[in-house]
CSV table of C-alpha atoms and ligand atoms in Angstrom, one decimal:
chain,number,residue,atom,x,y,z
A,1,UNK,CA,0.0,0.0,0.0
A,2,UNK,CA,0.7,3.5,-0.9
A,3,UNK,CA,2.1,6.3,1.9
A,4,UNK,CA,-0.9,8.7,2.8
A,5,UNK,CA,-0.7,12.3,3.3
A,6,UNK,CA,-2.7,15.4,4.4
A,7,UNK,CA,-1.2,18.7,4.9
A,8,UNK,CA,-3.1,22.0,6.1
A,9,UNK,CA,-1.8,25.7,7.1
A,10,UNK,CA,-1.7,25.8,11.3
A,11,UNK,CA,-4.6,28.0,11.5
A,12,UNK,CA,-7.9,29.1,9.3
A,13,UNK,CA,-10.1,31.9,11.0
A,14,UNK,CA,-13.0,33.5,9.4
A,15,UNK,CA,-15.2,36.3,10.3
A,16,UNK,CA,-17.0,39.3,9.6
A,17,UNK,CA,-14.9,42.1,10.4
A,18,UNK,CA,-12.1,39.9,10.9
A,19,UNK,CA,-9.1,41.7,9.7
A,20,UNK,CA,-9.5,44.2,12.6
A,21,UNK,CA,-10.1,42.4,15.1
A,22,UNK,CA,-6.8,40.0,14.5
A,23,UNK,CA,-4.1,41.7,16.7
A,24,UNK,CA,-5.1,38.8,19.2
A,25,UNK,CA,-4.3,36.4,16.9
A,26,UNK,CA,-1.1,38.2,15.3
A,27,UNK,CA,0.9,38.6,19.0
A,28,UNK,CA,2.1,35.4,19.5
A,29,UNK,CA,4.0,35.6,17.1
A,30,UNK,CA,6.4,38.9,17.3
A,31,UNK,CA,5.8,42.9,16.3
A,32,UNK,CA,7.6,44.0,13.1
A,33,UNK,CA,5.0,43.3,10.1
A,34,UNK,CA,5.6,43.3,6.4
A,35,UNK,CA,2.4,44.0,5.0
A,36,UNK,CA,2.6,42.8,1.5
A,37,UNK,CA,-0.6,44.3,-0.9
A,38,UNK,CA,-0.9,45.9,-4.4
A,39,UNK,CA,-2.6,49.6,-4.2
A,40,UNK,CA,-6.0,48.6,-5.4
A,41,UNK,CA,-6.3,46.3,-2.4
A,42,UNK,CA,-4.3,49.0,-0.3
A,43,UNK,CA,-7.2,51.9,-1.2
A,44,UNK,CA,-10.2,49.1,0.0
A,45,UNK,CA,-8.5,47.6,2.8
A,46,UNK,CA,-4.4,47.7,3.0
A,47,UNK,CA,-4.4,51.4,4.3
A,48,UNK,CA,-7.3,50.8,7.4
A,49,UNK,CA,-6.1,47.7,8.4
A,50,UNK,CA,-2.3,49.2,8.4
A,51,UNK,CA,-3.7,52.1,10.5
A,52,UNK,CA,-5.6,49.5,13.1
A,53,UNK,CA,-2.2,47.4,13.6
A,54,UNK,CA,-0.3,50.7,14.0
A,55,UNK,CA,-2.7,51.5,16.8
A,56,UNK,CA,-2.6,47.9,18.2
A,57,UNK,CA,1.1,48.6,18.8
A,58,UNK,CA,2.8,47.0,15.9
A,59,UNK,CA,5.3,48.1,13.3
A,60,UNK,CA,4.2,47.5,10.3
A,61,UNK,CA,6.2,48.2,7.0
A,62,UNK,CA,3.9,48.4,4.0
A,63,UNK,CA,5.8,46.2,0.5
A,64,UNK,CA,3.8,46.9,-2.7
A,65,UNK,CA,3.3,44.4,-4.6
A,66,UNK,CA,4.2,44.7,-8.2
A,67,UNK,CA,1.6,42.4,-9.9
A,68,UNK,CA,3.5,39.7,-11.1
A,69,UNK,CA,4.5,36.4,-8.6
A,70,UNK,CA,7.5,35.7,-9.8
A,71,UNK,CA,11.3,34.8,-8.6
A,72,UNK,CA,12.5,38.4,-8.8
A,73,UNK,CA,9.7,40.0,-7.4
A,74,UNK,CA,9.8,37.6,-4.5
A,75,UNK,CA,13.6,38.5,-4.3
A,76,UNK,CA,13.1,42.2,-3.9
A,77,UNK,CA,10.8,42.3,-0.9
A,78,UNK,CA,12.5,39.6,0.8
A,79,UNK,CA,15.0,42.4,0.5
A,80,UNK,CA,12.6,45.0,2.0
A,81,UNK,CA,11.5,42.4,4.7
A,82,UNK,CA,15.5,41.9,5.5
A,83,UNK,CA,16.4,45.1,6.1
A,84,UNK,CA,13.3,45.8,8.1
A,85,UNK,CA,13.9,43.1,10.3
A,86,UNK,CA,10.5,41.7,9.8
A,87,UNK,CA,9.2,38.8,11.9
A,88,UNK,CA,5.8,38.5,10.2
A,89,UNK,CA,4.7,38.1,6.9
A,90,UNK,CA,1.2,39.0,5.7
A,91,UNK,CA,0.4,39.1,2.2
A,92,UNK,CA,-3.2,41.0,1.6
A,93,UNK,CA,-4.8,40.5,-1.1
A,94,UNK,CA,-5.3,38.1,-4.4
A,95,UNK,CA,-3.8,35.0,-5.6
A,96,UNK,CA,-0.8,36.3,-6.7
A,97,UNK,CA,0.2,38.6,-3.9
A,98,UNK,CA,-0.4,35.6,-1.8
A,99,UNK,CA,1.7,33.1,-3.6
A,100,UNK,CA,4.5,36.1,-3.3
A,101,UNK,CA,4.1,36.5,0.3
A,102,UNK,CA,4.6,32.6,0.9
A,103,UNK,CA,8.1,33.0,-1.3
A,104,UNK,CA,9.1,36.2,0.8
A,105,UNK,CA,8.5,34.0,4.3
A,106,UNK,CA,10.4,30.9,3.5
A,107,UNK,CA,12.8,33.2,2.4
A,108,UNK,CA,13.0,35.0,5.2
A,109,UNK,CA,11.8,32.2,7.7
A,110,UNK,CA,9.2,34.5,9.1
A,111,UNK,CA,5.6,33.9,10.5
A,112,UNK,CA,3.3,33.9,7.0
A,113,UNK,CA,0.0,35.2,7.2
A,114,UNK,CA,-2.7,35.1,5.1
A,115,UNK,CA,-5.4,37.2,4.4
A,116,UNK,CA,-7.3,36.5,1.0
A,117,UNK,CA,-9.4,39.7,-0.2
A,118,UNK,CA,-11.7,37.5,-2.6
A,119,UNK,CA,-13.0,34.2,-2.1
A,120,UNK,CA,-11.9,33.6,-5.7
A,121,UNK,CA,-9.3,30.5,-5.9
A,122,UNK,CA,-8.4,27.9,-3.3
A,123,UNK,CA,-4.9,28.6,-3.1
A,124,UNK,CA,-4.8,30.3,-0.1
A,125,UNK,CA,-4.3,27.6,2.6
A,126,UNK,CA,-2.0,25.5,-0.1
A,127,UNK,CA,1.9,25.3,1.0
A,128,UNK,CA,3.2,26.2,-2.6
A,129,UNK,CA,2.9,29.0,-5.1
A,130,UNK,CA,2.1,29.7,-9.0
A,131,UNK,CA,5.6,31.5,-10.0
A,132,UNK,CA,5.5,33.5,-12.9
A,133,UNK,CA,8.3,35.2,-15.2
A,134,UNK,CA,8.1,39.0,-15.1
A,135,UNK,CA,6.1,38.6,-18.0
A,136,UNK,CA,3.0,36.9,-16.6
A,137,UNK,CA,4.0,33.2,-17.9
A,138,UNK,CA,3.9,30.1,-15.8
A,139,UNK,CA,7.5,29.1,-14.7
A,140,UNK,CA,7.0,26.8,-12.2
A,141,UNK,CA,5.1,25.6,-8.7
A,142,UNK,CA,7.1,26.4,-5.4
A,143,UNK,CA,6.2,23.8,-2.6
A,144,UNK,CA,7.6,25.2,0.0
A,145,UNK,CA,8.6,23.2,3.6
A,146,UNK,CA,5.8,25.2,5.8
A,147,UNK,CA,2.4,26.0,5.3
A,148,UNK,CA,1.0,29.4,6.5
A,149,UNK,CA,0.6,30.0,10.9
A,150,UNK,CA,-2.6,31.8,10.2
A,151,UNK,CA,-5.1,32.2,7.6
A,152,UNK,CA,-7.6,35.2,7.9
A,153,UNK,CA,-10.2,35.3,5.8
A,154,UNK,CA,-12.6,38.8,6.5
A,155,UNK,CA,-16.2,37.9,5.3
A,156,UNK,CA,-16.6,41.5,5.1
A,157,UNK,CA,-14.6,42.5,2.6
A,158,UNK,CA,-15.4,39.3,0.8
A,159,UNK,CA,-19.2,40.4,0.5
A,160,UNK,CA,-18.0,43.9,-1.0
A,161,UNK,CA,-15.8,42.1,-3.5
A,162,UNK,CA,-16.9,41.5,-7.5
A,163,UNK,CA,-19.3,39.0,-7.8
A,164,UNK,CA,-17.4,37.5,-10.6
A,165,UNK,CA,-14.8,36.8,-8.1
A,166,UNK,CA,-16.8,34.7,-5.4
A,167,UNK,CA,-18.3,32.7,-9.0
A,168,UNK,CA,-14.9,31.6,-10.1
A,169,UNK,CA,-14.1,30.7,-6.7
A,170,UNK,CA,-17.5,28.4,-6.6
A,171,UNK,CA,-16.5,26.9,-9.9
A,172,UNK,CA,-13.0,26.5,-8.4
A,173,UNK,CA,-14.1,24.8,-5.4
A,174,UNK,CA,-16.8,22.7,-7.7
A,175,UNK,CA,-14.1,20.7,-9.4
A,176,UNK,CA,-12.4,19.8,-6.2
A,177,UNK,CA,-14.6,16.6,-5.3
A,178,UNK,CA,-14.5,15.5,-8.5
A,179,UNK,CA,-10.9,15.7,-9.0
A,180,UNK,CA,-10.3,14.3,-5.8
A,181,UNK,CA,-13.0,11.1,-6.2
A,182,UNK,CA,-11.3,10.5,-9.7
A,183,UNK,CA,-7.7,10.2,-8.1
A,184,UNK,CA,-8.7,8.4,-5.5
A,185,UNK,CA,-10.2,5.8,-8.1
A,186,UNK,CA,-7.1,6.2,-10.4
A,187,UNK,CA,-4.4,6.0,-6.8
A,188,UNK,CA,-2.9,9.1,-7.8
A,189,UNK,CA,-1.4,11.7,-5.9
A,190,UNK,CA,-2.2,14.5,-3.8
A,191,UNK,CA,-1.1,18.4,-4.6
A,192,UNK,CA,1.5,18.5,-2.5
A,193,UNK,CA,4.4,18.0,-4.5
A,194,UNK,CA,6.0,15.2,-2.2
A,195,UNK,CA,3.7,11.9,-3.1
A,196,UNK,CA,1.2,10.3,-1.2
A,197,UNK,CA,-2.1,9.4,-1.9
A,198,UNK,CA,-5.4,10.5,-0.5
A,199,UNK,CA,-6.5,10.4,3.1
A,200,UNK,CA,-10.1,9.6,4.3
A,201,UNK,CA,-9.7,12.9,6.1
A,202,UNK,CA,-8.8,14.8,2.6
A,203,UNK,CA,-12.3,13.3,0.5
A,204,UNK,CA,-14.3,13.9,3.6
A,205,UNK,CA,-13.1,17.4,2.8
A,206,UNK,CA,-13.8,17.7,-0.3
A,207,UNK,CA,-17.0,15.3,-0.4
A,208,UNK,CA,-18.4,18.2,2.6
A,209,UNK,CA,-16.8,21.2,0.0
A,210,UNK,CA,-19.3,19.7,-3.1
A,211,UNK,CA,-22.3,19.6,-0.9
A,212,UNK,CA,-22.0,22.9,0.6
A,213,UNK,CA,-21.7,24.4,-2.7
A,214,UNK,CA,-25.0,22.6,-4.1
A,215,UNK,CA,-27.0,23.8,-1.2
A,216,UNK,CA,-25.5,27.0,-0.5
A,217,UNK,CA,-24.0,28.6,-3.9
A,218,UNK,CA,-27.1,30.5,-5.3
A,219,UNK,CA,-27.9,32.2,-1.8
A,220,UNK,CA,-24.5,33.2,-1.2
A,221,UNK,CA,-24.4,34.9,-4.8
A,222,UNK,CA,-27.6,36.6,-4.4
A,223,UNK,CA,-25.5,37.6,-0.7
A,224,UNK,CA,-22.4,39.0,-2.6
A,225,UNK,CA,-25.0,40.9,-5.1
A,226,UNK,CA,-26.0,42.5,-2.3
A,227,UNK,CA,-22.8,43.2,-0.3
A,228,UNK,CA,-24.1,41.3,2.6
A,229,UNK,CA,-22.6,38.5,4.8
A,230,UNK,CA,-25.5,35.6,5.7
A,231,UNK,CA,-24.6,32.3,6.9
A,232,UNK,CA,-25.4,31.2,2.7
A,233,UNK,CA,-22.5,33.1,1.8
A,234,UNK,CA,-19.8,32.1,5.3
A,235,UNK,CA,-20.9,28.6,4.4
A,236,UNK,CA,-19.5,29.4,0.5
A,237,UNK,CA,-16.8,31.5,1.5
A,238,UNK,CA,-15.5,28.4,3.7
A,239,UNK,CA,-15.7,26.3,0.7
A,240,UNK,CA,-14.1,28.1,-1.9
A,241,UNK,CA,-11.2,28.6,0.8
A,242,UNK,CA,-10.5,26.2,3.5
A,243,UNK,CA,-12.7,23.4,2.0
A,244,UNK,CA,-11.9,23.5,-1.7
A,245,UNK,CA,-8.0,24.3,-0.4
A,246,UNK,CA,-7.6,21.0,1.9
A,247,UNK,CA,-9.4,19.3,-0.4
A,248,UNK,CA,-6.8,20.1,-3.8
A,249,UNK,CA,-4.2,19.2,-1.7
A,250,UNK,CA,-5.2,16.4,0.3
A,251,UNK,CA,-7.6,15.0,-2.6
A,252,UNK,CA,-5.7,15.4,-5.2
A,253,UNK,CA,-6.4,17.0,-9.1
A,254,UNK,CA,-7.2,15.6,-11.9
A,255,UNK,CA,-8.6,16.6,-15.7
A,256,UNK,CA,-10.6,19.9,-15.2
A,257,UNK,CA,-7.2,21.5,-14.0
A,258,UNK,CA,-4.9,19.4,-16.8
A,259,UNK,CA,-7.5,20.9,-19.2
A,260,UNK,CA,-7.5,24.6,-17.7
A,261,UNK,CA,-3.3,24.6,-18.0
A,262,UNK,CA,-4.0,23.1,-21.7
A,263,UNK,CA,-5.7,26.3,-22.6
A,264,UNK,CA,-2.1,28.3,-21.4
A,265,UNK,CA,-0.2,26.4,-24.8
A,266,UNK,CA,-2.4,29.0,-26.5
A,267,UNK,CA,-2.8,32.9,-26.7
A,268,UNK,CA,-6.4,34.8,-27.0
A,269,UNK,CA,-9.3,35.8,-25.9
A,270,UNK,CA,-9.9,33.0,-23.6
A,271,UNK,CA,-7.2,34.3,-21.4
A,272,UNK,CA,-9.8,37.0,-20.7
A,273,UNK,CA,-11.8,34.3,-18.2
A,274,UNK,CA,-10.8,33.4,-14.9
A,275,UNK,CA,-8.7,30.8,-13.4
A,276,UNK,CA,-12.5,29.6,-12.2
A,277,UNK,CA,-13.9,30.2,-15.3
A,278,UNK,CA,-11.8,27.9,-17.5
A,279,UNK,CA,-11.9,25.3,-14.4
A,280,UNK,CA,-15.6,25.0,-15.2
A,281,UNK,CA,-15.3,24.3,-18.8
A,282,UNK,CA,-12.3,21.9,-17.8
A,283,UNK,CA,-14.8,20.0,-14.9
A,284,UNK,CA,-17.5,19.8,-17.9
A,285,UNK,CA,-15.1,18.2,-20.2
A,286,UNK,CA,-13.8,15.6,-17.4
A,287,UNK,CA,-17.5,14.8,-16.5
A,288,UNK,CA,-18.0,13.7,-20.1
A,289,UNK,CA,-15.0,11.9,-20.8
A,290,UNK,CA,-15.8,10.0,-17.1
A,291,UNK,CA,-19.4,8.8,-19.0
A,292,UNK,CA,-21.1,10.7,-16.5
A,293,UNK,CA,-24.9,9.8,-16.9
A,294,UNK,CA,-27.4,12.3,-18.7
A,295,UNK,CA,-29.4,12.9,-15.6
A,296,UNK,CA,-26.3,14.3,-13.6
A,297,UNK,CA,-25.1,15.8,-16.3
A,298,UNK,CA,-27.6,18.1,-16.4
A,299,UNK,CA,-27.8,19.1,-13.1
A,300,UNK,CA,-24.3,20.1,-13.4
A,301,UNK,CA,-25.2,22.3,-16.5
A,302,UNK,CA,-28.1,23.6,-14.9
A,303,UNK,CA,-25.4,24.7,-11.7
A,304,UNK,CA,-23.1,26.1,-14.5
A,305,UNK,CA,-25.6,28.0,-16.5
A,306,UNK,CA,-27.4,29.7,-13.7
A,307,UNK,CA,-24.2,30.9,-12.1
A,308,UNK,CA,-23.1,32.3,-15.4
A,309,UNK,CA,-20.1,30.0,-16.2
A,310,UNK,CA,-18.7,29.3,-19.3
A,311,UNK,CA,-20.0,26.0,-21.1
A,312,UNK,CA,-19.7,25.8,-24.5
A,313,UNK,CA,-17.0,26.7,-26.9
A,314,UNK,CA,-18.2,30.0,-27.8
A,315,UNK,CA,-18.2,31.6,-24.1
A,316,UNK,CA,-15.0,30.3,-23.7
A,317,UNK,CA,-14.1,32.0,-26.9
A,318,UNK,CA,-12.6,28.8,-28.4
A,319,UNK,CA,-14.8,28.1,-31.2
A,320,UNK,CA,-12.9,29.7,-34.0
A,321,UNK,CA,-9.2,28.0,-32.8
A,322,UNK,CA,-7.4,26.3,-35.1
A,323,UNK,CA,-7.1,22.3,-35.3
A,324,UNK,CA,-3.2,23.0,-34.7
A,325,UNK,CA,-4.7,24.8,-31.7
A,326,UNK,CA,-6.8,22.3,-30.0
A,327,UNK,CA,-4.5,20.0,-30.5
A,328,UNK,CA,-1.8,22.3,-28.2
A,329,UNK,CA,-4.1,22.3,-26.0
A,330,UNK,CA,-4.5,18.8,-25.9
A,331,UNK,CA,-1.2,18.2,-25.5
A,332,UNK,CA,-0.5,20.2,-23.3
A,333,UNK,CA,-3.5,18.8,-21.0
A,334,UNK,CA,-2.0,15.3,-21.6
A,335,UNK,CA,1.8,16.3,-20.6
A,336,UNK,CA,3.0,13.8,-18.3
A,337,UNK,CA,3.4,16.6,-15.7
A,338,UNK,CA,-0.3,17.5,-15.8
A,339,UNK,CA,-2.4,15.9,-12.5
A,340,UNK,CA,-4.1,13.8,-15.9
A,341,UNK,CA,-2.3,11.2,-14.8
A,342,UNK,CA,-4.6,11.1,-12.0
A,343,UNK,CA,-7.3,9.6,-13.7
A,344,UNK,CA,-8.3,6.2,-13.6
A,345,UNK,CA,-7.7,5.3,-17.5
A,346,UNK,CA,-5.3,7.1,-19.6
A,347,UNK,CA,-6.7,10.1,-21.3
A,348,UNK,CA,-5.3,11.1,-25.0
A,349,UNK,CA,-4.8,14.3,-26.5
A,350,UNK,CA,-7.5,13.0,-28.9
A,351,UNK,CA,-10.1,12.5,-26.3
A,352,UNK,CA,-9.4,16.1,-24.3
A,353,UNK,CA,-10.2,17.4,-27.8
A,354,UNK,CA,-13.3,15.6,-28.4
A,355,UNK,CA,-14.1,15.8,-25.1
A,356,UNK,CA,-14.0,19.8,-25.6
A,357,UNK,CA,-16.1,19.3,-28.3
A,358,UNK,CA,-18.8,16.9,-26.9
A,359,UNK,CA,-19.3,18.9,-23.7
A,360,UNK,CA,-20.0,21.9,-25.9
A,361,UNK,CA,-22.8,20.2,-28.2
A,362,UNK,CA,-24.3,18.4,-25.1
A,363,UNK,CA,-24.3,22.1,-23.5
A,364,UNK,CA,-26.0,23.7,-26.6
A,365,UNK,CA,-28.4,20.9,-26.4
A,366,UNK,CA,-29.0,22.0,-22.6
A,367,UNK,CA,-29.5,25.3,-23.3
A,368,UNK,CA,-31.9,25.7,-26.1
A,369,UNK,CA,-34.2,22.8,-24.2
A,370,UNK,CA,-34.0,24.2,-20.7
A,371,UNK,CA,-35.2,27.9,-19.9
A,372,UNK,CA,-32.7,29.0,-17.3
A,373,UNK,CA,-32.1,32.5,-16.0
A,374,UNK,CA,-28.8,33.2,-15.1
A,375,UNK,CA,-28.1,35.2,-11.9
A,376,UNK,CA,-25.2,36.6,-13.6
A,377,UNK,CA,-24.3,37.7,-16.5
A,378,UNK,CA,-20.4,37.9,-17.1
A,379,UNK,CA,-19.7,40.1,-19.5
A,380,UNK,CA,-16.4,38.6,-20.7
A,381,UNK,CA,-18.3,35.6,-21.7
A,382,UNK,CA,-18.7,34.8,-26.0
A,383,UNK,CA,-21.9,35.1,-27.4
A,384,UNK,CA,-23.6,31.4,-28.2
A,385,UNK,CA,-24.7,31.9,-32.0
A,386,UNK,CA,-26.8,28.9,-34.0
A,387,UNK,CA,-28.8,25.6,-32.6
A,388,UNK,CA,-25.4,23.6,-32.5
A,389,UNK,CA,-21.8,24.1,-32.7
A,390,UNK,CA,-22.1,22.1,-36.6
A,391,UNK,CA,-24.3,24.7,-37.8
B,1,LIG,ZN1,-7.9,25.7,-9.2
């Protein structure tokens, strides 16, 4: 038998009103703070909760954040943190500035603290980073030997983020049960980057993450519309963070991420959706190539559709690519570095195109025979045009 493995950070708190009321939670572990956040996030939130540690008593040294996580930018504010002195490490903000603030504290083996700004991605409890080149293109993931002390998620400030944000952290969080139950099935590996396969503990997780999001999703949207935290949208918010989080990295990935990396071996407009966004079409496309039935099928469209996520070609601005295209991102789904290997049968290049191409029709199909009204309308999305992606 196989090694298991679960990993978490030390602590997850979440709260309205969180962020200031966190010195309690922040003194155990020293005074001299390197707050990490770009200057949109330091207009809605970096400069009052600066202001509230000042008053709490610690030093706090502000690091703006450049925009891009990658080596060099992670290499000049370790500098800043160095010759600060700085014991703690708190990255504010999105993914990015995140993923740079877990670089800066292994650097710098400082407290890390982490304080999302959008329930938008479920890489804020993981122990590694996205790294980028300066020019916005994926390098490489950093696992790093410590996950964060402290996780602080502000419900508040969640609610008064874009709605588009808390949506492509639902479809996020959606594909992690069924990446997780289809490595489990195949005995593949957890997203940890040092082996070991699934623990009970890890699909609980992620088992509890899919269920939460089926009862709760549409309430907490409607919640986030109107810039208000209900117990709908805490339940979501804990899904698409600590739930969704645990569960990628104790569960494991599979297809809908290979497929959403495919779509980087190309450039274009569908570059304008969200990490979330593409996930969704990539879930869709691992549904079908898993035979899901048409009865479940269609309740997963139905989830899709009403939230406003991309399910067909068109919205995802993919239906005028090339065959040399597709078959990039094929490829590129299919490289034997991609969590495909996870599943439990080998999946071609061939079949993530068809697959692209089935989930499409069979989502056309859905859509002119079911009258859904979407509770959002993303913007960014391609128009659908004709019955059927042949016509
Ligand atoms: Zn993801």
């Amino acid at each position: 038998m196989q090694d298991k493995m679960f990993v978490s950070p030390d602590k997850y708190l979440q709260g309205a009103g969180l962020l200031e009321r966190s010195a309690q939670y922040i003194s155990p572990f020293g005074n001299k703070i390197l707050l990490i956040s770009d200057d949109i996030v330091w207009e809605i939130a970096g400069d009052k909760f600066a202001k509230y540690l000042s008053n709490e008593g610690f030093t706090v040294k502000r690091a703006t954040f450049n925009g891009e996580s990658s080596a060099n930018e992670v290499d000049r504010i370790t500098d800043i943190g160095q010759s600060n002195k700085s014991e703690i490490i708190i990255g504010l903000g999105g993914g990015k500035t995140l993923d740079t603030a877990k670089g800066v504290s292994e650097n710098l083996e400082g407290t890390l603290i982490i304080a999302p700004t959008a329930a938008s991605a479920d890489a804020p409890t993981a122990g590694l980073s996205v790294i980028y080149t300066d020019d916005g293109v994926f390098d490489h993931y950093a696992y790093y030997k410590q996950h964060s002390d402290l996780v602080l998620m502000d419900t508040q400030v969640v609610a008064g983020a874009p709605v588009r944000t808390l949506i492509s952290g639902i479809a996020d969080a959606f594909a992690t049960n069924i990446e997780a139950k289809a490595t489990e099935k195949g005995f593949g590996a957890t997203f940890n980057g040092r082996g070991g396969v699934p623990t009970q503990a890890g699909l609980a997780i992620a088992s509890k993450c899919e269920e939460t999001l089926w009862k709760y999703a549409y309430e907490a949207v409607i919640s986030n519309q109107n810039k208000i935290v209900t117990p709908e949208l805490d339940k979501v918010v804990e899904a698409n963070t600590l739930l969704s989080g645990l569960g990628f990295e104790n569960g494991g990935l599979a297809a809908a991420h290979s497929i959403q990396d495919g779509f980087t071996a190309i450039s274009g407009e569908v570059h304008k959706l969200t990490h979330g966004e593409k996930v969704a079409f990539g879930t869709l496309v691992q549904l079908v190539l898993q035979e899901t039935p048409h009865e479940e099928l269609e309740k997963y469209l139905e989830f899709y559709t009403t939230l406003g996520l991309p399910v067909t070609l068109e919205q995802m601005h993919l239906d005028k690519i090339t065959d040399e295209e597709f078959t990039k991102i094929g490829e590129k789904a299919t490289d034997p570095n991609e969590t495909m290997s996870n599943m439990p049968f080998t999946v071609t290049s061939d079949m993530v195109i068809n697959g692209m191409k089935a989930a499409s029709a069979i989502a056309h199909q859905f859509i002119q025979t079911h009258d859904i009204k979407p509770l959002f309308h993303n913007p960014v999305l391609g128009k659908i045009s004709g019955p059927s992606i042949k016509d």
